[in-house]
mmCIF file of C-alpha atoms in Angstrom:
data_model
loop_
_atom_site.group_PDB
_atom_site.id
_atom_site.type_symbol
_atom_site.label_atom_id
_atom_site.label_comp_id
_atom_site.label_asym_id
_atom_site.label_seq_id
_atom_site.Cartn_x
_atom_site.Cartn_y
_atom_site.Cartn_z
ATOM 1 C CA ALA A 237 121.729 185.150 -76.072
ATOM 2 C CA GLN A 238 123.318 182.949 -73.645
ATOM 3 C CA LYS A 239 124.648 184.972 -70.538
ATOM 4 C CA ILE A 240 125.790 184.562 -67.023
ATOM 5 C CA THR A 241 125.616 187.516 -64.644
ATOM 6 C CA GLN A 242 127.122 188.016 -61.300
ATOM 7 C CA THR A 243 126.284 191.210 -59.969
ATOM 8 C CA GLN A 244 128.539 191.207 -56.748
ATOM 9 C CA PRO A 245 132.194 191.988 -57.630
ATOM 10 C CA GLY A 246 133.009 191.528 -53.904
ATOM 11 C CA MET A 247 131.429 190.163 -50.712
ATOM 12 C CA PHE A 248 132.258 190.089 -47.158
ATOM 13 C CA VAL A 249 130.989 187.887 -44.494
ATOM 14 C CA GLN A 250 131.964 187.008 -40.945
ATOM 15 C CA GLU A 251 133.335 183.829 -40.133
ATOM 16 C CA LYS A 252 130.899 181.090 -39.181
ATOM 17 C CA GLU A 253 128.026 183.024 -40.771
ATOM 18 C CA ALA A 254 126.211 181.975 -44.099
ATOM 19 C CA VAL A 255 126.602 183.871 -47.321
ATOM 20 C CA THR A 256 124.636 183.860 -50.620
ATOM 21 C CA LEU A 257 126.459 184.496 -54.048
ATOM 22 C CA ASP A 258 124.076 185.677 -56.688
ATOM 23 C CA CYS A 259 123.953 184.246 -60.252
ATOM 24 C CA THR A 260 121.322 184.849 -62.974
ATOM 25 C CA TYR A 261 121.518 183.376 -66.432
ATOM 26 C CA ASP A 262 119.861 183.962 -69.678
ATOM 27 C CA THR A 263 118.977 181.016 -72.272
ATOM 28 C CA SER A 264 116.273 180.093 -74.436
ATOM 29 C CA ASP A 265 117.428 176.446 -74.360
ATOM 30 C CA PRO A 266 115.499 174.135 -71.995
ATOM 31 C CA SER A 267 118.499 171.672 -71.401
ATOM 32 C CA TYR A 268 121.399 173.186 -69.456
ATOM 33 C CA GLY A 269 123.683 172.611 -66.415
ATOM 34 C CA LEU A 270 124.746 175.275 -64.122
ATOM 35 C CA PHE A 271 128.087 175.081 -62.116
ATOM 36 C CA TRP A 272 129.847 176.915 -59.391
ATOM 37 C CA TYR A 273 133.581 176.921 -59.162
ATOM 38 C CA LYS A 274 135.989 178.284 -56.446
ATOM 39 C CA GLN A 275 139.219 179.942 -57.431
ATOM 40 C CA PRO A 276 141.742 180.584 -54.781
ATOM 41 C CA SER A 277 144.769 182.888 -55.033
ATOM 42 C CA SER A 278 146.646 180.106 -56.470
ATOM 43 C CA GLY A 279 144.787 180.053 -59.534
ATOM 44 C CA GLU A 280 143.158 176.549 -59.628
ATOM 45 C CA MET A 281 139.417 176.345 -60.433
ATOM 46 C CA ILE A 282 137.810 174.109 -58.073
ATOM 47 C CA PHE A 283 134.347 172.361 -59.113
ATOM 48 C CA LEU A 284 131.779 172.909 -56.260
ATOM 49 C CA ILE A 285 128.427 172.170 -57.110
ATOM 50 C CA TYR A 286 126.180 171.246 -60.100
ATOM 51 C CA GLN A 287 122.488 171.781 -60.893
ATOM 52 C CA GLY A 288 120.718 170.315 -63.960
ATOM 53 C CA SER A 289 117.815 172.372 -65.641
ATOM 54 C CA TYR A 290 115.424 169.316 -65.081
ATOM 55 C CA ASP A 291 116.656 168.556 -61.484
ATOM 56 C CA GLN A 292 113.511 168.917 -59.167
ATOM 57 C CA GLN A 293 115.578 169.470 -56.208
ATOM 58 C CA ASN A 294 118.222 171.932 -55.283
ATOM 59 C CA ALA A 295 121.736 170.643 -55.230
ATOM 60 C CA THR A 296 123.794 170.318 -52.089
ATOM 61 C CA GLU A 297 127.296 169.415 -51.385
ATOM 62 C CA GLY A 298 128.459 169.701 -47.763
ATOM 63 C CA ARG A 299 128.282 173.387 -46.731
ATOM 64 C CA TYR A 300 127.396 174.494 -50.268
ATOM 65 C CA SER A 301 123.862 174.538 -51.639
ATOM 66 C CA LEU A 302 122.444 175.823 -54.820
ATOM 67 C CA ASN A 303 119.176 177.939 -54.612
ATOM 68 C CA PHE A 304 117.828 177.196 -57.986
ATOM 69 C CA GLN A 305 114.887 179.166 -59.051
ATOM 70 C CA LYS A 306 114.157 178.182 -62.777
ATOM 71 C CA ALA A 307 111.414 180.649 -63.519
ATOM 72 C CA ARG A 308 113.587 183.454 -62.265
ATOM 73 C CA LYS A 309 116.633 182.111 -64.076
ATOM 74 C CA SER A 310 118.724 182.428 -60.826
ATOM 75 C CA ALA A 311 121.195 179.883 -59.309
ATOM 76 C CA ASN A 312 122.586 181.477 -56.154
ATOM 77 C CA LEU A 313 125.477 179.720 -54.144
ATOM 78 C CA VAL A 314 124.635 179.579 -50.577
ATOM 79 C CA ILE A 315 127.802 178.878 -48.242
ATOM 80 C CA SER A 316 126.886 177.788 -44.733
ATOM 81 C CA ALA A 317 129.172 178.371 -41.764
ATOM 82 C CA SER A 318 132.051 180.400 -43.626
ATOM 83 C CA GLN A 319 135.478 179.662 -42.943
ATOM 84 C CA LEU A 320 138.733 181.553 -43.502
ATOM 85 C CA GLY A 321 139.613 179.075 -46.301
ATOM 86 C CA ASP A 322 136.493 180.047 -48.406
ATOM 87 C CA SER A 323 137.911 183.408 -49.131
ATOM 88 C CA ALA A 324 138.392 183.137 -52.951
ATOM 89 C CA MET A 325 136.826 184.199 -56.304
ATOM 90 C CA TYR A 326 133.578 182.342 -57.208
ATOM 91 C CA PHE A 327 132.501 181.836 -60.646
ATOM 92 C CA CYS A 328 129.102 180.582 -61.810
ATOM 93 C CA ALA A 329 128.899 179.012 -65.235
ATOM 94 C CA MET A 330 126.423 177.368 -67.472
ATOM 95 C CA ARG A 331 126.620 174.772 -70.238
ATOM 96 C CA HIS A 332 124.183 173.676 -72.832
ATOM 97 C CA TYR A 333 123.984 169.925 -73.304
ATOM 98 C CA ASN A 334 123.673 170.140 -77.094
ATOM 99 C CA GLN A 335 126.938 172.200 -77.052
ATOM 100 C CA GLY A 336 129.225 169.681 -75.505
ATOM 101 C CA GLY A 337 131.625 171.001 -73.126
ATOM 102 C CA LYS A 338 131.497 174.551 -73.650
ATOM 103 C CA LEU A 339 131.109 176.531 -70.340
ATOM 104 C CA ILE A 340 129.895 180.200 -70.168
ATOM 105 C CA PHE A 341 131.397 181.798 -67.097
ATOM 106 C CA GLY A 342 130.190 184.865 -65.154
ATOM 107 C CA GLN A 343 132.483 187.614 -64.016
ATOM 108 C CA GLY A 344 132.958 186.268 -60.602
ATOM 109 C CA THR A 345 132.471 187.297 -57.106
ATOM 110 C CA GLU A 346 135.372 187.866 -54.637
ATOM 111 C CA LEU A 347 134.412 186.510 -51.217
ATOM 112 C CA SER A 348 136.257 187.637 -48.087
ATOM 113 C CA VAL A 349 135.834 185.907 -45.034
ATOM 114 C CA LYS A 350 136.510 188.043 -41.843
ATOM 115 C CA PRO A 351 137.673 186.376 -38.648
ATOM 116 C CA GLU B 247 146.835 167.108 -56.233
ATOM 117 C CA THR B 248 144.195 168.268 -58.664
ATOM 118 C CA GLY B 249 144.667 165.250 -61.378
ATOM 119 C CA VAL B 250 145.382 168.227 -63.851
ATOM 120 C CA THR B 251 148.913 169.324 -64.014
ATOM 121 C CA GLN B 252 150.136 172.438 -65.793
ATOM 122 C CA THR B 253 153.592 173.573 -66.855
ATOM 123 C CA PRO B 254 155.240 176.022 -66.381
ATOM 124 C CA ARG B 255 153.273 177.831 -63.710
ATOM 125 C CA HIS B 256 154.710 181.182 -64.763
ATOM 126 C CA LEU B 257 156.182 182.302 -68.150
ATOM 127 C CA VAL B 258 157.406 185.549 -69.323
ATOM 128 C CA MET B 259 158.121 185.872 -73.024
ATOM 129 C CA GLY B 260 158.932 188.467 -75.668
ATOM 130 C CA MET B 261 156.557 189.063 -78.547
ATOM 131 C CA THR B 262 159.172 187.202 -81.057
ATOM 132 C CA ASN B 263 159.477 184.087 -78.805
ATOM 133 C CA LYS B 264 158.012 180.804 -79.409
ATOM 134 C CA LYS B 265 156.943 178.715 -76.266
ATOM 135 C CA SER B 266 154.566 176.059 -75.263
ATOM 136 C CA LEU B 267 152.215 175.426 -72.491
ATOM 137 C CA LYS B 268 151.800 171.949 -71.211
ATOM 138 C CA CYS B 269 148.675 170.160 -69.623
ATOM 139 C CA GLU B 270 148.628 166.518 -68.422
ATOM 140 C CA GLN B 271 145.731 164.745 -66.855
ATOM 141 C CA HIS B 272 145.767 161.587 -64.872
ATOM 142 C CA LEU B 273 142.062 161.059 -64.710
ATOM 143 C CA GLY B 274 141.334 158.916 -67.618
ATOM 144 C CA HIS B 275 139.295 161.816 -69.027
ATOM 145 C CA ASN B 276 138.366 161.978 -72.743
ATOM 146 C CA ALA B 277 138.043 165.682 -73.224
ATOM 147 C CA MET B 278 140.601 168.429 -72.709
ATOM 148 C CA TYR B 279 140.118 172.203 -72.799
ATOM 149 C CA TRP B 280 142.019 175.589 -72.981
ATOM 150 C CA TYR B 281 140.580 178.459 -71.194
ATOM 151 C CA LYS B 282 141.937 182.239 -71.132
ATOM 152 C CA GLN B 283 141.452 184.259 -67.952
ATOM 153 C CA SER B 284 142.260 187.899 -68.351
ATOM 154 C CA ALA B 285 141.820 190.323 -65.476
ATOM 155 C CA LYS B 286 138.424 191.741 -64.983
ATOM 156 C CA LYS B 287 136.855 189.498 -67.612
ATOM 157 C CA PRO B 288 135.132 186.192 -67.657
ATOM 158 C CA LEU B 289 136.786 183.120 -68.743
ATOM 159 C CA GLU B 290 136.917 182.445 -72.279
ATOM 160 C CA LEU B 291 137.003 179.146 -74.000
ATOM 161 C CA MET B 292 139.839 178.786 -76.420
ATOM 162 C CA PHE B 293 139.802 174.975 -77.654
ATOM 163 C CA VAL B 294 138.028 171.989 -76.928
ATOM 164 C CA TYR B 295 139.225 168.461 -77.782
ATOM 165 C CA SER B 296 137.365 165.165 -77.446
ATOM 166 C CA LEU B 297 139.265 161.967 -77.977
ATOM 167 C CA GLU B 298 142.184 163.837 -79.287
ATOM 168 C CA GLU B 299 140.060 165.347 -81.941
ATOM 169 C CA ARG B 300 139.411 169.193 -81.929
ATOM 170 C CA VAL B 301 135.720 169.861 -81.825
ATOM 171 C CA GLU B 302 135.799 173.673 -80.937
ATOM 172 C CA ASN B 303 137.876 176.535 -81.865
ATOM 173 C CA ASN B 304 136.442 179.737 -80.548
ATOM 174 C CA SER B 305 137.843 182.248 -82.977
ATOM 175 C CA VAL B 306 141.345 182.186 -81.431
ATOM 176 C CA PRO B 307 143.990 183.900 -83.274
ATOM 177 C CA SER B 308 146.473 181.706 -85.088
ATOM 178 C CA ARG B 309 149.307 182.883 -82.838
ATOM 179 C CA PHE B 310 147.761 180.322 -80.545
ATOM 180 C CA SER B 311 148.132 176.635 -81.778
ATOM 181 C CA PRO B 312 146.867 173.795 -79.794
ATOM 182 C CA GLU B 313 148.090 170.110 -80.044
ATOM 183 C CA CYS B 314 146.552 166.942 -78.354
ATOM 184 C CA PRO B 315 148.834 164.160 -79.120
ATOM 185 C CA ASN B 316 146.780 161.729 -76.871
ATOM 186 C CA SER B 317 143.873 161.763 -74.469
ATOM 187 C CA SER B 318 146.236 162.588 -71.432
ATOM 188 C CA HIS B 319 148.224 165.457 -72.972
ATOM 189 C CA LEU B 320 147.331 169.019 -74.201
ATOM 190 C CA PHE B 321 149.659 171.704 -75.363
ATOM 191 C CA LEU B 322 149.138 175.095 -76.569
ATOM 192 C CA HIS B 323 152.048 176.428 -78.694
ATOM 193 C CA LEU B 324 152.576 180.270 -78.605
ATOM 194 C CA HIS B 325 154.354 182.351 -81.118
ATOM 195 C CA THR B 326 154.555 186.045 -81.947
ATOM 196 C CA LEU B 327 152.267 186.854 -79.014
ATOM 197 C CA GLN B 328 151.048 190.373 -78.187
ATOM 198 C CA PRO B 329 151.021 191.986 -74.868
ATOM 199 C CA GLU B 330 147.262 191.680 -74.538
ATOM 200 C CA ASP B 331 147.638 187.897 -74.530
ATOM 201 C CA SER B 332 149.044 188.217 -71.045
ATOM 202 C CA ALA B 333 146.634 186.126 -68.857
ATOM 203 C CA LEU B 334 146.151 183.162 -66.903
ATOM 204 C CA TYR B 335 145.727 180.124 -69.159
ATOM 205 C CA LEU B 336 143.826 177.182 -67.701
ATOM 206 C CA CYS B 337 143.628 173.716 -68.815
ATOM 207 C CA ALA B 338 140.775 171.562 -68.018
ATOM 208 C CA SER B 339 139.422 167.900 -68.497
ATOM 209 C CA SER B 340 136.343 166.162 -68.175
ATOM 210 C CA PRO B 341 135.241 162.443 -68.587
ATOM 211 C CA GLU B 342 133.142 163.406 -71.822
ATOM 212 C CA THR B 343 132.164 166.781 -73.024
ATOM 213 C CA GLY B 344 129.106 166.649 -70.788
ATOM 214 C CA SER B 345 130.698 166.369 -67.547
ATOM 215 C CA PRO B 346 131.965 168.990 -64.880
ATOM 216 C CA LEU B 347 135.317 170.150 -65.757
ATOM 217 C CA HIS B 348 138.321 169.649 -63.503
ATOM 218 C CA PHE B 349 140.952 172.501 -63.858
ATOM 219 C CA GLY B 350 144.727 172.848 -63.340
ATOM 220 C CA ASN B 351 146.393 175.436 -61.536
ATOM 221 C CA GLY B 352 146.867 177.615 -64.746
ATOM 222 C CA THR B 353 150.054 178.992 -66.400
ATOM 223 C CA ARG B 354 150.393 182.787 -65.747
ATOM 224 C CA LEU B 355 151.769 184.285 -68.946
ATOM 225 C CA THR B 356 153.354 187.683 -69.290
ATOM 226 C CA VAL B 357 154.025 188.974 -72.758
ATOM 227 C CA THR B 358 156.564 191.767 -72.666
#
């Protein structure tokens, strides 16, 4: 079965500190992509970072990095130097290349950044 | 400006009403999607269109009817909805079905 699991319903982090949001996935298909999206209270889903299953290096985008551990089937998002504007829901998602654009989402983690 | 625009932002409708949600993308993408986001549940894919042709229909009730007249516009026609259909409906697009999705702000639908 294809499934994404985010075990942290809510997280708190102090401003300027780093935080890790957990994501594990389940698939038997070797070809897939992993995504992280941010959803502020406005509702928009903002694409943050992508990791392909065959990528040798962990993806990085500015303050976002993805800790990809393929053998453990985990794709944790690391946000460095947290900012107040990082407070939002964060969703991990997976797509299989042979299934077109179908994204499977996790339940999400609500991140709150404290000043 | 996200490049993907959804209207209306909020919609309240009775169970006997007929309404339509609109999505427009200005990114030159070929694929468009409808997702449903209910409280406390993961996003659920409803429909996928690629080059104006429906390529996926995820067992969605017939009271939801999508329409893709061209690669820039996507509609979701609603009729005789149920209160449990109240949710945030998100439209997304991508250059092709294998690329990251760009989402709109969503339409918050309340069925009374």
